[in-house]
Short mmCIF file of C-alpha atoms (C1' of nucleotides) in Angstrom, two decimals:
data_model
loop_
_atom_site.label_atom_id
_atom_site.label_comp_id
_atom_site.label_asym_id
_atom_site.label_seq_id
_atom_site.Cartn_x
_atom_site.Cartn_y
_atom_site.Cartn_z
CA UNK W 186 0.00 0.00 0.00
CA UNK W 187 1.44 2.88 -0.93
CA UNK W 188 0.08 5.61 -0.06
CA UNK W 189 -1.95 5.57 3.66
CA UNK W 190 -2.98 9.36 3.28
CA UNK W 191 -6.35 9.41 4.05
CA UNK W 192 -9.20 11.19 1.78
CA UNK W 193 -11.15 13.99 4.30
CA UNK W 194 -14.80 13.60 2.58
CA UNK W 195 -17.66 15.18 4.49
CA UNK W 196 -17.87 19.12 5.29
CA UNK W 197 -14.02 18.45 6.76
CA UNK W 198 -14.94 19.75 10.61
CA UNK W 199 -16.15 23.47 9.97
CA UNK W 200 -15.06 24.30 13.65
CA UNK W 201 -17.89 21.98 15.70
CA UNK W 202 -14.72 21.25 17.55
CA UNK W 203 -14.23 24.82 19.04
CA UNK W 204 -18.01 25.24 19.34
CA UNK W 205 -18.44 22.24 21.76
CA UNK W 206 -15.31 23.23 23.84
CA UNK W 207 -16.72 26.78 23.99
CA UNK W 208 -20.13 26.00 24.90
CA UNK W 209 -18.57 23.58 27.63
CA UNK W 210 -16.61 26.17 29.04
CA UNK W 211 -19.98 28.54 28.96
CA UNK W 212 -22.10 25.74 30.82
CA UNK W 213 -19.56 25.37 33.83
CA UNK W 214 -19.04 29.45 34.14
CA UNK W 215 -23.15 29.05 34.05
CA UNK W 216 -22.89 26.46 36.63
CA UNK W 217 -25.09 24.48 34.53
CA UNK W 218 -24.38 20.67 34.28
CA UNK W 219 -22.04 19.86 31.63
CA UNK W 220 -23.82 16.20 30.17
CA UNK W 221 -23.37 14.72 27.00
CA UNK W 222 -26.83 15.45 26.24
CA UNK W 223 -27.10 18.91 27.14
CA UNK W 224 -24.09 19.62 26.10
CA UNK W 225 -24.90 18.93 22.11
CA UNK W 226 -28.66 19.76 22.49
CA UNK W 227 -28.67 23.84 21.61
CA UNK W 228 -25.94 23.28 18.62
CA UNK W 229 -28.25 21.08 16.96
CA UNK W 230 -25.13 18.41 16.68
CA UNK W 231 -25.60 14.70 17.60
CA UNK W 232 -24.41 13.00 20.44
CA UNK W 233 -21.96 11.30 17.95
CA UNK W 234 -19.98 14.51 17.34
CA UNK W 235 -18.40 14.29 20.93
CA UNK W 236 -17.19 10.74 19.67
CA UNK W 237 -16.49 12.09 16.65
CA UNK W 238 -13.85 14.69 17.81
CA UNK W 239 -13.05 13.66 20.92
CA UNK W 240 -13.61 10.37 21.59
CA UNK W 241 -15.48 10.35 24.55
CA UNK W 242 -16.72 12.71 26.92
CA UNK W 243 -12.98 12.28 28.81
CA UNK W 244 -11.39 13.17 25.65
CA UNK W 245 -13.63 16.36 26.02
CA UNK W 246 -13.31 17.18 28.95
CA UNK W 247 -9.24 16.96 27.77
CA UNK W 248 -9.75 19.50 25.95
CA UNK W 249 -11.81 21.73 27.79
CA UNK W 250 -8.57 21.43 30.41
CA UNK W 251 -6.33 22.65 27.19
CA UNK W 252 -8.95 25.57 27.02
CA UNK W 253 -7.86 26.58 29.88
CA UNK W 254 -4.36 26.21 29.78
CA UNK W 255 -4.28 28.32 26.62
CA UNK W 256 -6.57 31.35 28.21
CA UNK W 257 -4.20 31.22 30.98
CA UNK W 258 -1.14 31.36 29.23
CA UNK W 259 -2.49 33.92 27.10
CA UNK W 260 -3.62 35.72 29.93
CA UNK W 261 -0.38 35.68 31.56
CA UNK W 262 1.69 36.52 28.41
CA UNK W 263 -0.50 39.78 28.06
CA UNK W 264 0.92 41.31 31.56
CA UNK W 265 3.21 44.09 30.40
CA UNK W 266 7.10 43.90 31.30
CA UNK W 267 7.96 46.64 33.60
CA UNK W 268 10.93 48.02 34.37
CA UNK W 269 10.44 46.30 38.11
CA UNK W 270 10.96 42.68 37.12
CA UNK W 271 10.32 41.40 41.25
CA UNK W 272 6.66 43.96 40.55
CA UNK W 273 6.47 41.64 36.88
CA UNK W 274 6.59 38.55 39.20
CA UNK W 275 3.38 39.88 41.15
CA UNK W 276 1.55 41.25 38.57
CA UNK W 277 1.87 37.06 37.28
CA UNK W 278 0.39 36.42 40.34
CA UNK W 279 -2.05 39.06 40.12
CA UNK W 280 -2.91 37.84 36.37
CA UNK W 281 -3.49 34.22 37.50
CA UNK W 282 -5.45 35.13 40.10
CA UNK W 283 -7.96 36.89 38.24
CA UNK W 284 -7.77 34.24 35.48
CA UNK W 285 -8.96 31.79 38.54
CA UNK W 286 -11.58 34.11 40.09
CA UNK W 287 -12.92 34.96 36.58
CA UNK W 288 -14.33 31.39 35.59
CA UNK W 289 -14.43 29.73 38.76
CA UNK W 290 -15.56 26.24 37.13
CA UNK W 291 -13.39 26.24 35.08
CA UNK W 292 -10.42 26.66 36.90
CA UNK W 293 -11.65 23.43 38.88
CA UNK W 294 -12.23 21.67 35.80
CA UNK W 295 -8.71 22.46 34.62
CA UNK W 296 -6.79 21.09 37.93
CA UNK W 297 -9.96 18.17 38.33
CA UNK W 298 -7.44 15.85 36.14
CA UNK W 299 -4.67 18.28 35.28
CA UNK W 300 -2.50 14.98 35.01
CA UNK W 301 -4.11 14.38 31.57
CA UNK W 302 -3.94 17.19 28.93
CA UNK W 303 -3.59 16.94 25.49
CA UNK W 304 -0.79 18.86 25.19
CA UNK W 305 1.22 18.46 28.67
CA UNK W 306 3.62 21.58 27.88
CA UNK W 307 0.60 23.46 27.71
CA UNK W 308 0.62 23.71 31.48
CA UNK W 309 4.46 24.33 31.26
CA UNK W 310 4.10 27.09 29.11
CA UNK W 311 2.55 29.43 31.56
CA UNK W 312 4.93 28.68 34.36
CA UNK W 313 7.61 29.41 32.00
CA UNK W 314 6.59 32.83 31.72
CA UNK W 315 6.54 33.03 35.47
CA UNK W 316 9.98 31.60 35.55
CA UNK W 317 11.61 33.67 32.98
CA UNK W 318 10.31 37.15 34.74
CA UNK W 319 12.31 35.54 38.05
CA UNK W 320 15.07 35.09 35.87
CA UNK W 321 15.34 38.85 34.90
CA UNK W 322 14.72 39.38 38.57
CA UNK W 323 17.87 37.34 39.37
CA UNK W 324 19.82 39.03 36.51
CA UNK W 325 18.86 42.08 37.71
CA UNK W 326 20.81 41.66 40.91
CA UNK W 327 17.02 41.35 43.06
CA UNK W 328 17.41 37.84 43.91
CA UNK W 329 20.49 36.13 45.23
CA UNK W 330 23.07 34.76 42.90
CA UNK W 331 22.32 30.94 44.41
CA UNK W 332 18.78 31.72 44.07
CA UNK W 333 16.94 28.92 41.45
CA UNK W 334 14.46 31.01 39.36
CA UNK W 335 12.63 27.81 38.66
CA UNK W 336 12.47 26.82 41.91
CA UNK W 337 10.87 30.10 43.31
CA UNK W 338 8.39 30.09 40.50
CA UNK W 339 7.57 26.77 41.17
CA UNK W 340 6.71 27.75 44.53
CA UNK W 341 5.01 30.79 43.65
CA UNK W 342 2.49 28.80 41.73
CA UNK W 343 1.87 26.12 44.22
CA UNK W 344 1.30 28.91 46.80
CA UNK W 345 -1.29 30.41 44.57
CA UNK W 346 -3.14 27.20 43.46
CA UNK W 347 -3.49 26.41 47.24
CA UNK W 348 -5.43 29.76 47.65
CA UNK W 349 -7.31 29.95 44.50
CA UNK W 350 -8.31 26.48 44.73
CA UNK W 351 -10.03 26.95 48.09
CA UNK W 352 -11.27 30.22 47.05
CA UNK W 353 -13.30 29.04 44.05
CA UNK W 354 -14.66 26.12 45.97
CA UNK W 355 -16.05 28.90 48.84
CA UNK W 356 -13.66 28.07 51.49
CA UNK W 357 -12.12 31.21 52.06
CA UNK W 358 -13.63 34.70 50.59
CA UNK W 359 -12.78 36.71 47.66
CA UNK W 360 -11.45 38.94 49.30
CA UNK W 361 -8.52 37.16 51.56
CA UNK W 362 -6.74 36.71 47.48
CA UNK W 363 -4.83 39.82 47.35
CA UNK W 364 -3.42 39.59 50.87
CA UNK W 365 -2.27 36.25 51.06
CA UNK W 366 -0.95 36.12 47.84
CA UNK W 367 0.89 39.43 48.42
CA UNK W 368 2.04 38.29 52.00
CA UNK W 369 2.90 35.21 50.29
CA UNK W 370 4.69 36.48 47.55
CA UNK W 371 6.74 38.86 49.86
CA UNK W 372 7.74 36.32 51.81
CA UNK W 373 9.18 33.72 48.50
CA UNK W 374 10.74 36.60 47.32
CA UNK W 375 12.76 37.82 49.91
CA UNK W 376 13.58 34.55 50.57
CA UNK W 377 15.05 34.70 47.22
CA UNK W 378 17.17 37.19 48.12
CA UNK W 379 15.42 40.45 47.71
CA UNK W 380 15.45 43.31 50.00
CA UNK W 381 12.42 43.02 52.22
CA UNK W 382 11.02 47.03 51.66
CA UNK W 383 11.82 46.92 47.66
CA UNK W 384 10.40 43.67 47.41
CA UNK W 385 7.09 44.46 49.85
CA UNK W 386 6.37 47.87 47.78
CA UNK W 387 6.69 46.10 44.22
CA UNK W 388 4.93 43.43 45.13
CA UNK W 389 2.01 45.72 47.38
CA UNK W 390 2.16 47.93 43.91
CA UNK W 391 1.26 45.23 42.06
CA UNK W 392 -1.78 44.08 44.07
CA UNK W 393 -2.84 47.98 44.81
CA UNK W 394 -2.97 48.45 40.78
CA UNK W 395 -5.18 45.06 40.31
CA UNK W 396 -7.93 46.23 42.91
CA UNK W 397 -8.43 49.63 41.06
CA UNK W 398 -8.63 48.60 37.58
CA UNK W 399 -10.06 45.64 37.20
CA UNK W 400 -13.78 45.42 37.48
CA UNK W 401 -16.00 42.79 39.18
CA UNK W 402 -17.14 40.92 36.40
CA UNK W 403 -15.89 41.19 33.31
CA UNK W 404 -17.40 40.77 30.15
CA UNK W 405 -16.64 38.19 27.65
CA UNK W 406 -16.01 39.75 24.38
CA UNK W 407 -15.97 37.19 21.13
CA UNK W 408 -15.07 34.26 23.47
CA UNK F 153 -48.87 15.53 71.28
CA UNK F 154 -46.80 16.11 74.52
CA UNK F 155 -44.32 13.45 73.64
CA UNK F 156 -41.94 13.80 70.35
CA UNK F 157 -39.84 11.68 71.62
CA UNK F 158 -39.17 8.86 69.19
CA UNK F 159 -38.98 5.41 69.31
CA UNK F 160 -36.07 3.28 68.43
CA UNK F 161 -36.93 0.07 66.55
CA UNK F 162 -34.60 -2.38 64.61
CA UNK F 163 -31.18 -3.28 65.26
CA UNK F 164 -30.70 0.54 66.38
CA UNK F 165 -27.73 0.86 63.88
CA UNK F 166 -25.16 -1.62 64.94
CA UNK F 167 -21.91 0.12 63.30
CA UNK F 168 -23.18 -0.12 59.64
CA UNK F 169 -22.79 4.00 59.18
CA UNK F 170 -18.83 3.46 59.49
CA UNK F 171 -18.30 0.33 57.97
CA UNK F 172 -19.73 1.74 54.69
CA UNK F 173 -17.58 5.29 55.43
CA UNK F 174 -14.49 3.06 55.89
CA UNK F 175 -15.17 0.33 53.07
CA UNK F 176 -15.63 3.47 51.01
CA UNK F 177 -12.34 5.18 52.30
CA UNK F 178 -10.78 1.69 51.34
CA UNK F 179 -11.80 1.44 48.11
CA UNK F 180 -10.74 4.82 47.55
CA UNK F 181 -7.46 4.02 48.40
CA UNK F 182 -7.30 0.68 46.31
CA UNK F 183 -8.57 2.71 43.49
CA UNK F 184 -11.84 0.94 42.59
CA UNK F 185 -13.95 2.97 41.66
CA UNK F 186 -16.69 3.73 44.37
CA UNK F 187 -19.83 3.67 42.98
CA UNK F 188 -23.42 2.64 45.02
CA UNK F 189 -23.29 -0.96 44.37
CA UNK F 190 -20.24 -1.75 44.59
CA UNK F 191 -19.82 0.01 47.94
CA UNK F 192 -22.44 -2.16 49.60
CA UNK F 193 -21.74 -5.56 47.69
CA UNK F 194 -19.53 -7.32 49.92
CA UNK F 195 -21.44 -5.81 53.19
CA UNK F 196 -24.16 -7.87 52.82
CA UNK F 197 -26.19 -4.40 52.98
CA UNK F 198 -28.66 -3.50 50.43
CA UNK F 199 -28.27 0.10 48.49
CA UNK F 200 -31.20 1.26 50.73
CA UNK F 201 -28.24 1.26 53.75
CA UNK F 202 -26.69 4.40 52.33
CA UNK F 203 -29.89 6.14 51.93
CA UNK F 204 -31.23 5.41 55.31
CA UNK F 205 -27.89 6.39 56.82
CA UNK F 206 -26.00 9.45 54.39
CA UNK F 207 -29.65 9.91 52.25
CA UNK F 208 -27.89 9.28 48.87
CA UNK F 209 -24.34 9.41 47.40
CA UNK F 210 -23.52 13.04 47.96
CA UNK F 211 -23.97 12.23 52.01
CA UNK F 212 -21.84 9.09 51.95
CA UNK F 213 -18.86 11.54 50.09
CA UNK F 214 -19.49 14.24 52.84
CA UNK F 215 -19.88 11.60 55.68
CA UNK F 216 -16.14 10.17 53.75
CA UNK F 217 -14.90 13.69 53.96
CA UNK F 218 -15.62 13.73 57.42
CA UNK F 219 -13.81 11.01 58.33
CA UNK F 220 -10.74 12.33 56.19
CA UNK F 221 -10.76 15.64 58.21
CA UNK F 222 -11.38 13.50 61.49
CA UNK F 223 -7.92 11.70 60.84
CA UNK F 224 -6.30 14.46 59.60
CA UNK F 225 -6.99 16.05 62.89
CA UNK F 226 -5.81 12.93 64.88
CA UNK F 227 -1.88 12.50 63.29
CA UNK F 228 -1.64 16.03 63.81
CA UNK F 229 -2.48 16.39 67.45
CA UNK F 230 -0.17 13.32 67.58
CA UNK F 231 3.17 14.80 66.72
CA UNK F 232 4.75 15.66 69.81
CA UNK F 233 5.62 19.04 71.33
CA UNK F 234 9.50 20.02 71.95
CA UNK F 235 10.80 22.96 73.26
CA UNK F 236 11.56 24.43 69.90
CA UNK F 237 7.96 25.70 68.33
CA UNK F 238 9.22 26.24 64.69
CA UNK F 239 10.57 22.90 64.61
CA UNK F 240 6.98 21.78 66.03
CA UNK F 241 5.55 23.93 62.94
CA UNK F 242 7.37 22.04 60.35
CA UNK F 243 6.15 19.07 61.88
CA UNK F 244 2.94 19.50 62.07
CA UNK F 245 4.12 20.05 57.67
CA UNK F 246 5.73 16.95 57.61
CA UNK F 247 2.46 14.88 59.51
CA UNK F 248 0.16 16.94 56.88
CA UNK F 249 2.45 15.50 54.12
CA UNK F 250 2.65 12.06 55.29
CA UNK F 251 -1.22 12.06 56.16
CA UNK F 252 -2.09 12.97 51.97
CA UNK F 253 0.49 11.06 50.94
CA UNK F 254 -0.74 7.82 52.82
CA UNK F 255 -4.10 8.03 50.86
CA UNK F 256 -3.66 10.64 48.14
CA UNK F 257 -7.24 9.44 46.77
CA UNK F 258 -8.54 10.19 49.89
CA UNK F 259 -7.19 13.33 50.34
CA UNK F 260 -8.29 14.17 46.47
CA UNK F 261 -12.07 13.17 47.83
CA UNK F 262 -11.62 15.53 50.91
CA UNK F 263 -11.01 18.74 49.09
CA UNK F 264 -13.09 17.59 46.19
CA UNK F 265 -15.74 19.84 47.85
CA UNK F 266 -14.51 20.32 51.15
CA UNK F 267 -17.28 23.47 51.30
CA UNK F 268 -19.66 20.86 52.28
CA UNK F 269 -19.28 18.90 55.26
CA UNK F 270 -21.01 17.77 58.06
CA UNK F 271 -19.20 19.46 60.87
CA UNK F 272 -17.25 21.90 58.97
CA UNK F 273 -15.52 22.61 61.82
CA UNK F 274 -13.78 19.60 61.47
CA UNK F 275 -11.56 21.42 59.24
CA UNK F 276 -11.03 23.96 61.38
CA UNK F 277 -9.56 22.27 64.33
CA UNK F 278 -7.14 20.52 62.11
CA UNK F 279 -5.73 24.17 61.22
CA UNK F 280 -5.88 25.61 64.99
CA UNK F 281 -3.38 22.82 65.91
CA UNK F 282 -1.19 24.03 63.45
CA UNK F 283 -2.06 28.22 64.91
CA UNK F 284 -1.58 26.90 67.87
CA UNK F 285 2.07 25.79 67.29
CA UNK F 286 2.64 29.35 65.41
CA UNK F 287 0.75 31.38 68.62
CA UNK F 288 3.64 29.70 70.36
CA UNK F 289 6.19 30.63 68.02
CA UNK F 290 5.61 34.03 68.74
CA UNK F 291 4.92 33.86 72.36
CA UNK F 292 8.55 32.53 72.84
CA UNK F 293 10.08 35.26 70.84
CA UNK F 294 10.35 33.20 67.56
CA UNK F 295 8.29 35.59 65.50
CA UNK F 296 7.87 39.52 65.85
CA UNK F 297 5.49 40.81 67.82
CA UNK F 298 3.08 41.68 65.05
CA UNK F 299 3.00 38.90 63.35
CA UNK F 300 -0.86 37.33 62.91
CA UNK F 301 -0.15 33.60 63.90
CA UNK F 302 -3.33 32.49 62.43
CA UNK F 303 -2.18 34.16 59.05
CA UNK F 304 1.02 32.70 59.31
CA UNK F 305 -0.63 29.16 59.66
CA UNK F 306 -2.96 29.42 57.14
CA UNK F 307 -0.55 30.57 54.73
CA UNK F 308 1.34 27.75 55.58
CA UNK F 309 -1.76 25.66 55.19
CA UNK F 310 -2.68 27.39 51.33
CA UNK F 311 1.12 26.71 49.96
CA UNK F 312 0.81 22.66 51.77
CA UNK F 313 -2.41 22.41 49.86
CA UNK F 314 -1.06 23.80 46.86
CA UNK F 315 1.88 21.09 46.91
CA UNK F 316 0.00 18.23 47.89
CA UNK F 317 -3.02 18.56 45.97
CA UNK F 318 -0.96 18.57 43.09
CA UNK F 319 1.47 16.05 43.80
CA UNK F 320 -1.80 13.75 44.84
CA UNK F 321 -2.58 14.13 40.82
CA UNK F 322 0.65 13.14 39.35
CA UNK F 323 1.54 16.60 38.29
CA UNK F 324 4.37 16.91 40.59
CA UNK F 325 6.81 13.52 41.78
CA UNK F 326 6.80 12.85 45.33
CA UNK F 327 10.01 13.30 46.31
CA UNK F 328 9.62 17.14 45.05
CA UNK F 329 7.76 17.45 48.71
CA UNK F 330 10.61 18.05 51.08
CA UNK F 331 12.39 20.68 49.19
CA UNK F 332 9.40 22.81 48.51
CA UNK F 333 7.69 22.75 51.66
CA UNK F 334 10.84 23.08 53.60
CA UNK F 335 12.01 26.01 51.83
CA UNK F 336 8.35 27.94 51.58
CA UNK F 337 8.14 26.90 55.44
CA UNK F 338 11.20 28.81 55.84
CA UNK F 339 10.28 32.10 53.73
CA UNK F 340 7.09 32.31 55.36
CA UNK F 341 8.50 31.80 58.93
CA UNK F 342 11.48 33.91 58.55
CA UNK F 343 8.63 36.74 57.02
CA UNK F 344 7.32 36.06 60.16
CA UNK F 345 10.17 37.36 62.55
CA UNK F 346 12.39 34.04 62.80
CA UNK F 347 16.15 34.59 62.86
CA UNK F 348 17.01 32.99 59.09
CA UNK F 349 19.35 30.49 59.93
CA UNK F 350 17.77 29.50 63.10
CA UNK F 351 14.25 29.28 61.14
CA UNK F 352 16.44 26.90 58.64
CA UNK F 353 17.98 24.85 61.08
CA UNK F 354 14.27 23.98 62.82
CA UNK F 355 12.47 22.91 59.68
CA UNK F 356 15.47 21.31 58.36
CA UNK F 357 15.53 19.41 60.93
CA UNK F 358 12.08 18.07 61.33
CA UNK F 359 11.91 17.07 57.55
CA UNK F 360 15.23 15.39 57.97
CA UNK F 361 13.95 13.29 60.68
CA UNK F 362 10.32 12.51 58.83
CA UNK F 363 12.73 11.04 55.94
CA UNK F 364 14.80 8.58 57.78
CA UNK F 365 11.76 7.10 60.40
CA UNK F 366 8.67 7.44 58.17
CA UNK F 367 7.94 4.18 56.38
CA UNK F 368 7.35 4.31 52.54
CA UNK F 369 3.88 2.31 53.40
CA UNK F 370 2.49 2.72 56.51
CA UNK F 371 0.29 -0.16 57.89
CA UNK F 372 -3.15 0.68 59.17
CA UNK F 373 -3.62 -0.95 62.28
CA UNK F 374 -7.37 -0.75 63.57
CA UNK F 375 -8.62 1.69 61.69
"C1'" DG A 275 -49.48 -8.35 73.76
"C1'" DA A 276 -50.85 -4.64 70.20
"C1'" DC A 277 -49.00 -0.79 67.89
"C1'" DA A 278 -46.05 2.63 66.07
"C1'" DT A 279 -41.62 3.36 64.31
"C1'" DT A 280 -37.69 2.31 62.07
"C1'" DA A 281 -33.96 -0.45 59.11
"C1'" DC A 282 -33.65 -2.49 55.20
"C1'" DA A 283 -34.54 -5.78 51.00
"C1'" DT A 284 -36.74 -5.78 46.36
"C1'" DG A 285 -37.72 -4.07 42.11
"C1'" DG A 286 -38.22 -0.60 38.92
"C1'" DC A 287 -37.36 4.33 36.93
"C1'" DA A 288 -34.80 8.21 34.73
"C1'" DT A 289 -30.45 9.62 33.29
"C1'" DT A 290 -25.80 8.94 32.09
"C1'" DG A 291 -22.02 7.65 28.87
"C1'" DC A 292 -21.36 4.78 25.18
"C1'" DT A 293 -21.72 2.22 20.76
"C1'" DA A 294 -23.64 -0.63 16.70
"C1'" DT A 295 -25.74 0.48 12.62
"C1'" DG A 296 -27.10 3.04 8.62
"C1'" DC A 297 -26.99 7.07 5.65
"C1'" DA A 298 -25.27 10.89 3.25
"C1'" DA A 299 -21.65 14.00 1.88
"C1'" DT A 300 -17.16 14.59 0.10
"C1'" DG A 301 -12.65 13.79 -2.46
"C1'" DC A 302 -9.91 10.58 -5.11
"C1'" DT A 303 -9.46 7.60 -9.04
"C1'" DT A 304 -10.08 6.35 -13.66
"C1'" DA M 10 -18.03 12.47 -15.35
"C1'" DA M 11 -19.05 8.17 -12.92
"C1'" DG M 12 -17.84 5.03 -9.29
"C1'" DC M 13 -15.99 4.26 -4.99
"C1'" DA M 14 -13.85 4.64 -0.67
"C1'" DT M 15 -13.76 7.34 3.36
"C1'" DT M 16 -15.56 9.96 6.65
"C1'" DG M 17 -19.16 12.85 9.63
"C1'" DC M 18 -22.94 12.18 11.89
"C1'" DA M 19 -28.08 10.92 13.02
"C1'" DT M 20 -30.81 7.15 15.13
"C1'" DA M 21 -31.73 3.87 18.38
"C1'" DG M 22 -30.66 1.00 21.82
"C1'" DC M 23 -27.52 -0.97 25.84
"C1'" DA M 24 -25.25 -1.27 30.41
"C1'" DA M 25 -24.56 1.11 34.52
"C1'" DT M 26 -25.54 4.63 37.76
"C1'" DG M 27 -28.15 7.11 41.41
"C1'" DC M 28 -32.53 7.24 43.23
"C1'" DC M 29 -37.01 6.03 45.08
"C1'" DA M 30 -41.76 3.67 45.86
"C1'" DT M 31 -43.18 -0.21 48.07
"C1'" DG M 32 -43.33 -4.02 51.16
"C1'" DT M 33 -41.46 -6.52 55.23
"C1'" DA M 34 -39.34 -7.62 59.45
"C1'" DA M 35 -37.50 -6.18 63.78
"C1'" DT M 36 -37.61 -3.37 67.81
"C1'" DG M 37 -39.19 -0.34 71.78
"C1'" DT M 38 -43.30 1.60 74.08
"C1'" DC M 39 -47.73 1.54 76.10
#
DNA sequence: GACATTACATGGCATTGCTATGCAATGCTT
DNA sequence: AAGCATTGCATAGCAATGCCATGTAATGTC
C-alpha cells in the first residue's frame, strides 16, 4: 500500500470542535451541568460529534482542560514587562489570580485531572513565563546569585493554586486573594534574596494596581 | 402531642454507618472505583443502607470527607511538642504530608468539595493545631510581635495544599515534597520574625527526621 | 401483647455515557 | 463524469448509575 494518506470527505470539521469546547466552558461558568446530552442539544449536533472529535466525553473534557491552559497562558503573556521585574513577578500572580476568580468552574475543571492534557507543555508554558520574569529578577541583581528562578516560581504557583483552589470552591472569601498572595509572595521573594522594603512595595504595587482597575465581572467579548 | 420523643426500633444501627464510610475510604485508596453498588456488595447491605444512613451518594462523600478531616486532625495532634515551636511547625508540615500522601485518593475526595461537610468545623480544628504551634512561636520570641499567627498558619496551610493537591494528581513527583515545603516553610516563617538560619535549622531538621523514620507504606492498624 | 416506628430488602425508573448500525456527503481515481 | 472509498454524523438502543416507591421484618413503648 502505498500511499496511507487518508481522503477527508464530508464538510471536513467546519469548527464543531471549538463550538463544543466553547459551549462547555460557557455551561460550567453558568454552573449548569455539563452532560453529553445537554451539552450537544442547543448546537443542533448529535451526540456522535463528541465521539467524533473527541472520543469520549474524557477526551472532552481533555480539551476543555487545554482551554484553559491556553486562556491562561495567554492571559499571563499579556501582563506588560515593567521596568520592576520582582513587581512583573506579582503582577503574574495578580494575572493568575484573576484568570482563577474569573471562571471559577473552570479553573476546577482544569486542575480536576490536570494529570491528563492533550498537550502536557501546555501547562508548562505558563509557568515558564513566570519563571523567565524571576530570571530577569535574578539578573537584575534582586534575587540572590544561588537563588533557582525555577524553583521560586515553582513555589510561587503552588502557593497560589493552594489559595485559589479553596477560594473558588467557597472556602475562604474573595477577598482574603490579594493579601495572602501578596504576603505570600513577599515572603518567597525575599527569601530569594530580595530586599524586604523593595520587594514588599513592588509586590504591594502590584496588588494595589489590580484592585483599582479591574472590574468585578468582566465581560466576555468574542469568546 | 406532649411526647416527640421517638422510638427506636430495629437493630438501632449496629456500626453499619462506618463500615460503609471506611469500606468506602478503602476502596478509595485501592482505586476501585466507588460507585453505590459496589460500595455495599460485599457488606451484605442492600443500596437502601446508604440512603437510610448518608440519604444518597452526595452524604456518603461528605460523611467520607468527614472522616478524612477527622484523621487528619488525629496525626496532627499526635506529633509531639518540643521545646523548639518552629521545629513543632514544620512538623505538624511533615504529619500533613505524610497524612495525603498515605491516601492521596482520599485526600483528592476531601477537598473535592470540602465546602460541604457535616461538621465543617472539622476542618477547622485541624488548622488551629497548626495556629496553635505558630501562637507559640511568637509567644517565645520566635516571631515579631506583630505577626498574625493564624495568618502565618494558614498561609502555611494554602502553599501545603497547593503542593499536595498537586502532587496527589501526578503533576508533581513525590520526592519534590521536602524541598518545597521546607524552603516555603522557611520564607514564610522567617517573614514572620524568625532569625534565618535558626528558622532553617528547625524545619530542616524536622523534615530530615520525617525522611529517615517514616515508612514508605504505613500499615493501618485498627482503623 | 398490640401498635407505632424504624432499618432495610426488592424491584423498577430516569439519566448517564457509550456504541452498533445506517446514511449521506465529500474527495480521489479512472 | 461516474464510481468508490472514506468519513461525519443521526438514530436507536444498551449497560450502569443514582434514586425512590413499596413491602417486610425487627424493635421499643404503652
Amino acid at each position: 500500500m502505498p500511499c496511507n494518506v487518508k481522503a477527508m470527505p464530508r464538510t471536513a470539521d467546519p469548527d464543531v470542535r471549538r463550538r463544543l469546547v466553547e459551549r462547555a466552558a460557557r455551561m460550567l461558568a453558568d454552573r449548569e451541568p455539563v452532560t453529553l446530552r445537554s451539552l450537544v442539544e442547543g448546537t443542533g449536533a448529535s451526540t456522535m460529534a463528541v465521539y467524533t472529535h473527541f472520543g469520549g466525553m474524557p477526551g472532552l473534557w481533555r480539551a476543555v482542560r487545554q482551554e484553559g491552559f491556553t486562556r491562561l497562558h495567554e492571559r499571563l503573556a499579556a501582563v506588560p514587562r515593567t521596568a520592576d521585574p520582582v513587581h512583573d513577578v506579582a503582577a503574574l500572580g495578580v494575572a493568575y489570580a484573576a484568570n482563577a476568580l474569573d471562571s471559577p468552574s473552570l479553573y476546577r475543571a482544569m486542575f480536576d485531572a490536570v494529570a491528563e492534557l492533550e498537550d502536557p507543555a501546555a501547562a508548562d508554558r505558563g509557568l515558564a513565563v513566570l519563571v523567565a520574569a524571576a530570571s530577569r529578577a535574578r539578573e537584575e541583581g534582586r534575587f540572590s546569585a544561588d537563588a533557582d528562578p525555577a524553583a521560586v516560581a515553582t513555589r510561587l504557583w503552588l502557593a497560589g493554586h493552594g489559595l485559589l483552589s479553596l477560594v473558588v470552591q467557597g472556602v475562604l472569601p474573595r477577598d482574603v486573594v490579594p493579601e495572602h498572595s501578596a504576603e505570600t509572595a513577599v515572603a518567597l521573594l525575599t527569601a530569594a534574596g530580595d530586599d524586604p522594603a523593595a520587594c514588599r512595595a513592588s509586590v504591594v504595587r502590584a496588588w494595589e494596581r489590580a484592585g483599582t482597575s479591574r472590574p468585578r465581572v468582566r465581560p466576555r467579548p468574542g469568546h
